[in-house]
């Protein structure tokens, strides 16, 4: 095959392989290294004792690793606790891959799998023992996120870990004192922001370091950021549905109704939760432990309600995060790495630990039956909060499409949001600039872009 034809085929396969939607992607024959990442090849167990390096930011992960190490003396895992993905882990992992010093396994969110596969940073583990038949153990849409090609014809590149359906955490004591009820629409939420501001508080914070949080808000409004156009990509970051979300939050920022000096997952934010300065957080299921563990003085004062809707009567939810355990292309022990990844995300005791210690909302179907997810939660006034998240999960738009360079897109969003918080730009401008920059990023990867 001529090199030009081979390159064209590789590009078409790459397009088919990295169109990470929540539905099956179009198959493109071949697979292996032509579509990015390391081909599955053989996956034979090692003959001796193995030590695996694993990077994760989940609180309490060490307890799960300790449990594994106790039960598997010949396959020991050494955990490195890292910052959340876009807060540092992804850049560090990219650098480690280039330097040939990447860990055997890493925590990677669904939206960033395609980016790392494009960098040839992931290992196809479909030929490893137990992987090909594991799909039925996970919520359907999560398994389709870790496969590439129709029915996984282009491999399996990670094991699903958790999901992030979104809802509204709110200080019920403050709402009760002000005579407020959980908002059912975003218009009502904005009205409440004024009432809460008059009481000397902020309804929420707007962080410049959580671009995937903002993406979750776009997701709720069906504002997909990328679309497929035949063999090309169409960048749709700046679209009417996105503008609606951006204009809404820009108004809250302009009117000083949200705190813009608090970054996500920061001591300053936790203090604001403890003091009651900030009284709501639109967040994912895993956020329940973030508040619980960092705002301990507010025990019993929080509750959870569905996300506010753009139209009265709608039942749409966004998704923020949700991760996988991925085996990197640099591992010398794919069989052992895959075995640990499967155990970590299907073993009942491990799932219980990760839910209790790290607040993970499991991707494994058996995990959704954990007693803790069926019971009232003391910290949230004995509310059965996971009923809200289970409903939210069923209302997430399954057609949302990730682009193959989401780490770049998130960086553009984050940089742009910083200028908005500084009063130098608007969220509408950020969408336009991010769309243009994302298209350029795709072209730099030799991917075809249609329009713009």
Tab-separated table of C-alpha atoms in Angstrom:
chain	number	residue	atom	x	y	z
A	1	UNK	CA	0.000	0.000	0.000
A	2	UNK	CA	1.346	3.446	-0.905
A	3	UNK	CA	2.380	5.578	2.082
A	4	UNK	CA	-0.153	8.286	1.152
A	5	UNK	CA	-2.982	5.742	1.021
A	6	UNK	CA	-1.804	4.157	4.243
A	7	UNK	CA	-1.767	7.552	5.991
A	8	UNK	CA	-5.255	8.310	4.708
A	9	UNK	CA	-6.512	4.948	5.999
A	10	UNK	CA	-4.890	5.537	9.368
A	11	UNK	CA	-6.595	8.915	9.639
A	12	UNK	CA	-9.981	7.425	8.782
A	13	UNK	CA	-9.459	4.664	11.335
A	14	UNK	CA	-8.400	7.188	13.929
A	15	UNK	CA	-11.603	9.111	13.331
A	16	UNK	CA	-13.657	5.983	13.780
A	17	UNK	CA	-11.690	4.949	16.816
A	18	UNK	CA	-11.671	8.131	18.889
A	19	UNK	CA	-15.231	9.310	18.397
A	20	UNK	CA	-16.027	8.683	22.023
A	21	UNK	CA	-19.764	8.999	22.291
A	22	UNK	CA	-22.017	7.231	24.741
A	23	UNK	CA	-23.231	5.042	21.913
A	24	UNK	CA	-21.202	2.633	19.825
A	25	UNK	CA	-18.831	4.237	17.362
A	26	UNK	CA	-18.496	3.288	13.724
A	27	UNK	CA	-16.154	0.418	13.087
A	28	UNK	CA	-13.034	0.863	11.027
A	29	UNK	CA	-11.140	-2.255	10.112
A	30	UNK	CA	-7.719	-2.974	11.397
A	31	UNK	CA	-7.006	-1.595	14.834
A	32	UNK	CA	-3.752	-1.975	16.655
A	33	UNK	CA	-1.188	0.770	16.312
A	34	UNK	CA	-2.763	2.242	13.163
A	35	UNK	CA	-5.549	3.681	15.301
A	36	UNK	CA	-3.350	4.921	18.115
A	37	UNK	CA	-2.041	3.323	21.288
A	38	UNK	CA	-0.307	-0.013	21.685
A	39	UNK	CA	-1.797	-3.017	19.940
A	40	UNK	CA	-3.182	-5.763	22.129
A	41	UNK	CA	-0.830	-8.476	20.930
A	42	UNK	CA	-0.057	-11.096	23.501
A	43	UNK	CA	-1.021	-10.736	27.144
A	44	UNK	CA	0.782	-13.548	28.891
A	45	UNK	CA	1.283	-13.470	32.668
A	46	UNK	CA	4.787	-12.888	33.983
A	47	UNK	CA	6.734	-15.873	35.336
A	48	UNK	CA	7.736	-14.203	38.588
A	49	UNK	CA	6.744	-11.554	41.088
A	50	UNK	CA	5.538	-8.263	39.591
A	51	UNK	CA	5.342	-4.728	40.952
A	52	UNK	CA	2.950	-2.278	39.256
A	53	UNK	CA	2.923	1.507	39.542
A	54	UNK	CA	-0.517	3.115	39.669
A	55	UNK	CA	-1.482	6.811	39.647
A	56	UNK	CA	-4.849	7.849	41.088
A	57	UNK	CA	-6.423	10.822	42.845
A	58	UNK	CA	-9.281	8.941	44.574
A	59	UNK	CA	-9.315	9.519	48.362
A	60	UNK	CA	-8.925	6.263	50.227
A	61	UNK	CA	-7.515	4.414	47.204
A	62	UNK	CA	-4.589	3.244	49.313
A	63	UNK	CA	-6.952	1.082	51.396
A	64	UNK	CA	-8.148	-0.727	48.274
A	65	UNK	CA	-4.563	-1.167	47.092
A	66	UNK	CA	-3.591	-2.527	50.507
A	67	UNK	CA	-6.402	-5.063	50.291
A	68	UNK	CA	-5.193	-6.193	46.857
A	69	UNK	CA	-1.573	-6.414	47.995
A	70	UNK	CA	-2.580	-8.548	50.972
A	71	UNK	CA	-4.453	-10.996	48.733
A	72	UNK	CA	-1.962	-10.985	45.834
A	73	UNK	CA	1.607	-11.302	47.135
A	74	UNK	CA	3.003	-11.980	43.642
A	75	UNK	CA	1.424	-8.866	42.080
A	76	UNK	CA	2.127	-5.853	44.247
A	77	UNK	CA	0.777	-2.399	43.436
A	78	UNK	CA	2.506	0.812	44.473
A	79	UNK	CA	0.144	3.784	44.525
A	80	UNK	CA	1.094	7.357	43.771
A	81	UNK	CA	-1.571	9.840	44.840
A	82	UNK	CA	-1.858	12.606	42.239
A	83	UNK	CA	-3.870	15.784	41.652
A	84	UNK	CA	-7.178	15.472	39.796
A	85	UNK	CA	-6.752	14.890	36.054
A	86	UNK	CA	-6.741	18.391	34.615
A	87	UNK	CA	-5.243	19.791	37.813
A	88	UNK	CA	-1.914	18.148	37.020
A	89	UNK	CA	-2.108	14.397	36.494
A	90	UNK	CA	-2.748	14.492	32.761
A	91	UNK	CA	0.145	16.831	32.044
A	92	UNK	CA	2.428	14.780	34.274
A	93	UNK	CA	1.288	11.567	32.604
A	94	UNK	CA	1.892	13.031	29.149
A	95	UNK	CA	5.390	14.061	30.179
A	96	UNK	CA	6.049	10.635	31.705
A	97	UNK	CA	4.923	8.893	28.522
A	98	UNK	CA	7.309	11.005	26.440
A	99	UNK	CA	10.137	10.254	28.847
A	100	UNK	CA	9.383	6.530	28.941
A	101	UNK	CA	8.680	6.714	32.676
A	102	UNK	CA	4.911	6.314	32.745
A	103	UNK	CA	3.225	4.130	35.385
A	104	UNK	CA	1.708	0.770	34.498
A	105	UNK	CA	-1.792	2.056	35.257
A	106	UNK	CA	-3.392	5.455	35.546
A	107	UNK	CA	-6.737	6.945	36.415
A	108	UNK	CA	-8.123	8.625	33.288
A	109	UNK	CA	-11.573	10.128	32.867
A	110	UNK	CA	-13.757	8.984	29.989
A	111	UNK	CA	-13.456	12.327	28.230
A	112	UNK	CA	-9.659	12.090	28.115
A	113	UNK	CA	-9.211	8.481	26.980
A	114	UNK	CA	-9.228	9.469	23.316
A	115	UNK	CA	-6.560	12.111	23.909
A	116	UNK	CA	-4.207	9.587	25.470
A	117	UNK	CA	-4.922	6.993	22.837
A	118	UNK	CA	-4.108	9.563	20.180
A	119	UNK	CA	-0.770	10.055	21.967
A	120	UNK	CA	-0.217	6.273	21.818
A	121	UNK	CA	-0.269	6.268	25.584
A	122	UNK	CA	-2.713	3.412	26.198
A	123	UNK	CA	-2.533	-0.359	25.886
A	124	UNK	CA	-5.231	-2.455	24.231
A	125	UNK	CA	-6.066	-5.035	26.908
A	126	UNK	CA	-8.772	-6.899	24.982
A	127	UNK	CA	-6.595	-10.019	24.764
A	128	UNK	CA	-5.875	-10.055	28.501
A	129	UNK	CA	-7.646	-12.692	30.585
A	130	UNK	CA	-11.157	-11.755	31.652
A	131	UNK	CA	-11.364	-8.464	29.769
A	132	UNK	CA	-13.352	-9.339	26.656
A	133	UNK	CA	-16.148	-10.917	28.695
A	134	UNK	CA	-16.225	-8.179	31.351
A	135	UNK	CA	-18.479	-5.773	29.449
A	136	UNK	CA	-21.681	-7.158	30.921
A	137	UNK	CA	-20.487	-6.319	34.418
A	138	UNK	CA	-20.634	-2.570	33.783
A	139	UNK	CA	-23.312	-0.005	33.043
A	140	UNK	CA	-23.682	-0.240	29.271
A	141	UNK	CA	-22.670	3.295	28.317
A	142	UNK	CA	-19.503	3.116	30.403
A	143	UNK	CA	-18.245	0.011	28.608
A	144	UNK	CA	-18.869	1.652	25.238
A	145	UNK	CA	-16.601	4.468	26.462
A	146	UNK	CA	-13.598	2.163	26.877
A	147	UNK	CA	-14.107	0.246	23.636
A	148	UNK	CA	-13.176	1.616	20.224
A	149	UNK	CA	-14.907	0.577	17.050
A	150	UNK	CA	-18.288	-1.121	16.844
A	151	UNK	CA	-18.560	-3.929	19.406
A	152	UNK	CA	-14.991	-3.273	20.501
A	153	UNK	CA	-13.425	-4.374	17.212
A	154	UNK	CA	-10.599	-1.907	17.754
A	155	UNK	CA	-9.870	-3.042	21.278
A	156	UNK	CA	-10.546	-2.291	24.919
A	157	UNK	CA	-8.396	0.463	26.347
A	158	UNK	CA	-9.414	0.774	30.010
A	159	UNK	CA	-11.777	-0.578	32.675
A	160	UNK	CA	-14.680	1.657	33.804
A	161	UNK	CA	-14.422	2.866	37.381
A	162	UNK	CA	-17.168	5.341	38.228
A	163	UNK	CA	-19.653	7.819	36.789
A	164	UNK	CA	-20.595	11.404	37.631
A	165	UNK	CA	-24.319	12.159	37.147
A	166	UNK	CA	-24.957	15.689	38.411
A	167	UNK	CA	-27.415	17.172	40.893
A	168	UNK	CA	-27.672	20.162	43.235
A	169	UNK	CA	-26.136	20.039	46.697
A	170	UNK	CA	-27.657	22.772	48.861
A	171	UNK	CA	-27.599	23.956	52.460
A	172	UNK	CA	-31.070	23.000	53.580
A	173	UNK	CA	-30.741	24.945	56.831
A	174	UNK	CA	-29.987	28.175	54.965
A	175	UNK	CA	-32.754	27.541	52.435
A	176	UNK	CA	-35.249	26.873	55.229
A	177	UNK	CA	-34.226	30.039	57.084
A	178	UNK	CA	-34.695	32.137	53.927
A	179	UNK	CA	-37.964	30.432	53.019
A	180	UNK	CA	-36.533	28.896	49.865
A	181	UNK	CA	-37.143	25.526	48.258
A	182	UNK	CA	-34.785	23.708	45.849
A	183	UNK	CA	-35.024	25.495	42.480
A	184	UNK	CA	-36.665	23.615	39.635
A	185	UNK	CA	-35.409	25.951	36.872
A	186	UNK	CA	-32.262	27.933	36.227
A	187	UNK	CA	-34.336	31.142	36.217
A	188	UNK	CA	-35.456	30.314	39.737
A	189	UNK	CA	-31.856	29.564	40.719
A	190	UNK	CA	-30.823	33.057	39.556
A	191	UNK	CA	-33.652	34.615	41.572
A	192	UNK	CA	-32.493	32.691	44.628
A	193	UNK	CA	-28.949	33.929	44.042
A	194	UNK	CA	-30.172	37.489	44.644
A	195	UNK	CA	-32.034	36.529	47.791
A	196	UNK	CA	-29.024	34.666	49.120
A	197	UNK	CA	-26.683	37.548	48.233
A	198	UNK	CA	-28.904	39.936	50.213
A	199	UNK	CA	-28.359	37.630	53.181
A	200	UNK	CA	-24.591	38.082	52.833
A	201	UNK	CA	-23.854	34.783	51.130
A	202	UNK	CA	-23.158	33.410	47.663
A	203	UNK	CA	-25.342	30.784	46.039
A	204	UNK	CA	-22.258	29.066	44.619
A	205	UNK	CA	-18.718	29.606	43.364
A	206	UNK	CA	-17.542	29.819	39.764
A	207	UNK	CA	-14.139	28.212	39.399
A	208	UNK	CA	-11.654	28.834	36.617
A	209	UNK	CA	-9.922	25.499	37.251
A	210	UNK	CA	-12.848	23.128	36.600
A	211	UNK	CA	-13.509	23.225	32.834
A	212	UNK	CA	-15.052	19.754	32.938
A	213	UNK	CA	-17.584	21.071	35.480
A	214	UNK	CA	-18.629	23.705	32.950
A	215	UNK	CA	-18.752	20.982	30.302
A	216	UNK	CA	-21.215	19.117	32.535
A	217	UNK	CA	-23.457	22.181	32.432
A	218	UNK	CA	-23.211	22.215	28.631
A	219	UNK	CA	-23.978	18.491	28.563
A	220	UNK	CA	-27.226	19.039	30.445
A	221	UNK	CA	-28.347	21.448	27.712
A	222	UNK	CA	-27.407	18.942	24.973
A	223	UNK	CA	-24.642	21.270	23.852
A	224	UNK	CA	-22.251	18.661	22.498
A	225	UNK	CA	-18.848	20.167	21.732
A	226	UNK	CA	-17.902	17.955	18.783
A	227	UNK	CA	-19.775	16.195	16.011
A	228	UNK	CA	-18.795	13.718	13.335
A	229	UNK	CA	-19.076	14.848	9.725
A	230	UNK	CA	-18.297	11.785	7.634
A	231	UNK	CA	-14.579	11.197	8.049
A	232	UNK	CA	-14.055	14.641	9.537
A	233	UNK	CA	-14.690	16.383	12.835
A	234	UNK	CA	-16.955	19.365	13.271
A	235	UNK	CA	-16.140	21.520	16.285
A	236	UNK	CA	-19.373	22.788	17.866
A	237	UNK	CA	-18.099	24.325	21.109
A	238	UNK	CA	-19.701	27.658	20.193
A	239	UNK	CA	-23.329	26.806	19.457
A	240	UNK	CA	-26.697	28.265	20.575
A	241	UNK	CA	-27.175	25.755	23.398
A	242	UNK	CA	-23.689	26.514	24.709
A	243	UNK	CA	-24.258	30.241	24.415
A	244	UNK	CA	-27.390	29.936	26.525
A	245	UNK	CA	-25.365	28.364	29.315
A	246	UNK	CA	-22.493	30.838	28.952
A	247	UNK	CA	-24.729	33.921	28.895
A	248	UNK	CA	-26.570	32.702	31.976
A	249	UNK	CA	-23.441	32.282	34.076
A	250	UNK	CA	-21.899	35.472	32.675
A	251	UNK	CA	-24.901	37.361	34.038
A	252	UNK	CA	-24.381	35.819	37.484
A	253	UNK	CA	-20.701	36.787	37.346
A	254	UNK	CA	-21.411	40.340	36.158
A	255	UNK	CA	-23.982	40.851	38.906
A	256	UNK	CA	-21.529	39.475	41.496
A	257	UNK	CA	-23.989	36.790	42.569
A	258	UNK	CA	-21.403	33.993	42.552
A	259	UNK	CA	-18.022	33.849	44.258
A	260	UNK	CA	-15.262	34.100	41.645
A	261	UNK	CA	-12.293	34.084	44.021
A	262	UNK	CA	-12.712	30.459	45.107
A	263	UNK	CA	-11.185	27.600	43.170
A	264	UNK	CA	-12.630	24.127	43.144
A	265	UNK	CA	-11.279	21.661	45.721
A	266	UNK	CA	-9.382	24.380	47.578
A	267	UNK	CA	-9.047	25.128	51.306
A	268	UNK	CA	-10.686	28.500	50.688
A	269	UNK	CA	-13.754	26.839	49.178
A	270	UNK	CA	-13.981	24.351	52.022
A	271	UNK	CA	-13.837	27.225	54.511
A	272	UNK	CA	-16.658	28.961	52.622
A	273	UNK	CA	-18.763	25.810	52.899
A	274	UNK	CA	-18.042	25.515	56.616
A	275	UNK	CA	-18.875	29.147	57.352
A	276	UNK	CA	-21.961	29.172	55.148
A	277	UNK	CA	-20.565	31.774	52.770
A	278	UNK	CA	-21.328	29.455	49.824
A	279	UNK	CA	-24.543	27.452	50.059
A	280	UNK	CA	-24.929	25.309	46.913
A	281	UNK	CA	-22.782	23.267	44.558
A	282	UNK	CA	-23.909	21.811	41.242
A	283	UNK	CA	-21.821	18.672	41.273
A	284	UNK	CA	-21.603	14.961	40.587
A	285	UNK	CA	-22.504	11.954	42.711
A	286	UNK	CA	-18.941	11.655	43.957
A	287	UNK	CA	-19.202	15.206	45.327
A	288	UNK	CA	-21.103	13.961	48.354
A	289	UNK	CA	-17.862	12.869	50.016
A	290	UNK	CA	-16.047	16.065	49.000
A	291	UNK	CA	-18.480	18.108	51.074
A	292	UNK	CA	-18.705	15.509	53.828
A	293	UNK	CA	-14.954	15.284	54.302
A	294	UNK	CA	-14.142	18.981	53.974
A	295	UNK	CA	-17.126	20.726	55.587
A	296	UNK	CA	-17.491	18.584	58.697
A	297	UNK	CA	-18.999	21.388	60.781
A	298	UNK	CA	-22.052	21.351	58.481
A	299	UNK	CA	-23.003	17.757	59.289
A	300	UNK	CA	-26.751	17.270	58.784
A	301	UNK	CA	-27.276	20.637	57.091
A	302	UNK	CA	-26.968	19.655	53.404
A	303	UNK	CA	-29.474	18.030	51.058
A	304	UNK	CA	-29.539	17.019	47.401
A	305	UNK	CA	-32.040	17.931	44.660
A	306	UNK	CA	-32.123	17.451	40.876
A	307	UNK	CA	-30.290	19.965	38.706
A	308	UNK	CA	-32.347	23.049	37.843
A	309	UNK	CA	-33.841	22.772	34.348
A	310	UNK	CA	-33.767	25.159	31.411
A	311	UNK	CA	-37.454	24.540	30.819
A	312	UNK	CA	-40.040	23.818	33.485
A	313	UNK	CA	-40.881	20.127	33.513
A	314	UNK	CA	-37.686	18.912	31.802
A	315	UNK	CA	-35.618	16.191	33.407
A	316	UNK	CA	-32.150	16.622	31.943
A	317	UNK	CA	-28.919	16.011	33.833
A	318	UNK	CA	-25.294	16.590	33.045
A	319	UNK	CA	-22.364	14.331	33.859
A	320	UNK	CA	-19.131	15.527	35.442
A	321	UNK	CA	-16.241	13.156	35.432
A	322	UNK	CA	-16.343	9.489	35.944
A	323	UNK	CA	-13.085	7.678	35.450
A	324	UNK	CA	-11.441	4.539	34.202
A	325	UNK	CA	-8.441	2.502	35.234
A	326	UNK	CA	-6.278	2.488	32.122
A	327	UNK	CA	-3.253	0.361	31.326
A	328	UNK	CA	-0.549	2.468	29.722
A	329	UNK	CA	1.401	1.558	26.632
A	330	UNK	CA	4.634	1.615	28.649
A	331	UNK	CA	3.759	-1.287	30.945
A	332	UNK	CA	5.804	-4.459	30.725
A	333	UNK	CA	3.100	-6.399	32.558
A	334	UNK	CA	-0.270	-5.879	30.791
A	335	UNK	CA	-1.743	-9.145	32.063
A	336	UNK	CA	-1.154	-8.267	35.705
A	337	UNK	CA	-2.196	-4.639	35.183
A	338	UNK	CA	-5.458	-5.698	33.533
A	339	UNK	CA	-6.113	-8.219	36.303
A	340	UNK	CA	-5.745	-5.504	38.956
A	341	UNK	CA	-7.898	-3.032	36.982
A	342	UNK	CA	-10.726	-5.565	36.707
A	343	UNK	CA	-10.509	-6.519	40.381
A	344	UNK	CA	-10.408	-2.905	41.550
A	345	UNK	CA	-13.620	-2.065	39.729
A	346	UNK	CA	-15.665	-5.254	40.233
A	347	UNK	CA	-14.665	-6.728	43.599
A	348	UNK	CA	-17.426	-6.004	46.089
A	349	UNK	CA	-15.108	-5.188	48.990
A	350	UNK	CA	-13.037	-2.869	46.796
A	351	UNK	CA	-16.191	-1.148	45.536
A	352	UNK	CA	-17.402	-0.649	49.089
A	353	UNK	CA	-14.066	0.863	50.100
A	354	UNK	CA	-13.941	3.221	47.132
A	355	UNK	CA	-17.517	4.327	47.706
A	356	UNK	CA	-17.080	4.860	51.425
A	357	UNK	CA	-13.613	6.414	51.360
A	358	UNK	CA	-13.553	8.077	47.957
A	359	UNK	CA	-17.216	8.760	47.275
A	360	UNK	CA	-17.133	6.921	43.944
A	361	UNK	CA	-20.424	6.129	42.267
A	362	UNK	CA	-19.557	2.736	40.735
A	363	UNK	CA	-19.680	1.922	37.056
A	364	UNK	CA	-20.036	-1.774	37.868
A	365	UNK	CA	-23.657	-2.897	37.924
A	366	UNK	CA	-23.078	-4.822	41.140
A	367	UNK	CA	-21.714	-1.651	42.700
A	368	UNK	CA	-25.045	0.101	42.308
A	369	UNK	CA	-26.498	-2.464	44.679
A	370	UNK	CA	-24.121	-1.611	47.518
A	371	UNK	CA	-26.022	-1.201	50.788
A	372	UNK	CA	-24.526	2.267	51.244
A	373	UNK	CA	-26.272	3.447	48.071
A	374	UNK	CA	-29.633	2.227	49.303
A	375	UNK	CA	-29.498	3.790	52.747
A	376	UNK	CA	-30.141	7.272	54.152
A	377	UNK	CA	-26.947	9.305	54.528
A	378	UNK	CA	-26.511	10.831	57.973
A	379	UNK	CA	-24.452	13.807	56.777
A	380	UNK	CA	-27.276	14.798	54.427
A	381	UNK	CA	-29.988	14.832	57.080
A	382	UNK	CA	-30.647	11.123	56.580
A	383	UNK	CA	-31.792	11.751	53.002
A	384	UNK	CA	-31.444	8.865	50.535
A	385	UNK	CA	-29.370	11.048	48.246
A	386	UNK	CA	-28.352	8.304	45.827
A	387	UNK	CA	-31.948	7.959	44.692
A	388	UNK	CA	-31.492	11.445	43.217
A	389	UNK	CA	-28.289	10.472	41.454
A	390	UNK	CA	-29.730	7.230	40.133
A	391	UNK	CA	-32.526	9.231	38.522
A	392	UNK	CA	-30.024	11.766	37.215
A	393	UNK	CA	-27.969	9.004	35.635
A	394	UNK	CA	-30.982	7.877	33.626
A	395	UNK	CA	-31.457	11.460	32.389
A	396	UNK	CA	-27.951	12.017	31.016
A	397	UNK	CA	-27.859	12.629	27.256
A	398	UNK	CA	-26.189	9.532	25.823
A	399	UNK	CA	-25.376	11.219	22.492
A	400	UNK	CA	-22.804	13.625	23.924
A	401	UNK	CA	-19.594	13.398	21.883
A	402	UNK	CA	-16.033	13.851	23.088
A	403	UNK	CA	-13.376	15.177	20.773
A	404	UNK	CA	-10.029	13.406	20.408
A	405	UNK	CA	-8.059	16.280	21.971
A	406	UNK	CA	-10.177	17.084	25.029
A	407	UNK	CA	-7.158	17.803	27.217
A	408	UNK	CA	-6.375	20.695	24.871
A	409	UNK	CA	-9.996	21.845	24.800
A	410	UNK	CA	-10.153	21.858	28.586
A	411	UNK	CA	-6.943	23.879	28.767
A	412	UNK	CA	-8.383	26.481	26.407
A	413	UNK	CA	-11.572	26.650	28.472
A	414	UNK	CA	-9.632	26.993	31.712
A	415	UNK	CA	-7.328	29.713	30.380
A	416	UNK	CA	-10.285	31.582	28.941
A	417	UNK	CA	-12.290	31.334	32.141
A	418	UNK	CA	-9.390	32.862	34.054
A	419	UNK	CA	-9.679	35.946	31.853
A	420	UNK	CA	-13.439	36.050	32.473
A	421	UNK	CA	-12.963	35.960	36.235
A	422	UNK	CA	-10.418	38.766	35.842
A	423	UNK	CA	-12.991	40.833	33.944
A	424	UNK	CA	-11.023	40.787	30.697
A	425	UNK	CA	-13.348	38.597	28.637
A	426	UNK	CA	-16.771	36.955	28.575
A	427	UNK	CA	-17.789	33.316	28.565
A	428	UNK	CA	-19.288	33.840	25.124
A	429	UNK	CA	-15.899	34.978	23.846
A	430	UNK	CA	-14.284	31.982	25.523
A	431	UNK	CA	-16.570	29.579	23.678
A	432	UNK	CA	-15.693	31.160	20.350
A	433	UNK	CA	-11.971	31.142	21.055
A	434	UNK	CA	-12.018	27.604	22.447
A	435	UNK	CA	-13.832	26.370	19.354
A	436	UNK	CA	-11.227	27.929	17.064
A	437	UNK	CA	-8.319	26.667	19.145
A	438	UNK	CA	-9.796	23.170	19.353
A	439	UNK	CA	-10.126	23.020	15.568
A	440	UNK	CA	-6.477	24.027	15.241
A	441	UNK	CA	-5.538	21.338	17.763
A	442	UNK	CA	-7.284	18.674	15.678
A	443	UNK	CA	-5.506	19.839	12.530
A	444	UNK	CA	-2.143	19.649	14.291
A	445	UNK	CA	-2.912	15.981	14.923
A	446	UNK	CA	-3.495	15.528	11.165
A	447	UNK	CA	-7.228	15.031	11.706
A	448	UNK	CA	-9.722	16.412	9.219
A	449	UNK	CA	-11.919	19.294	10.390
A	450	UNK	CA	-15.034	20.416	8.553
A	451	UNK	CA	-16.252	23.982	8.862
A	452	UNK	CA	-14.314	26.605	10.800
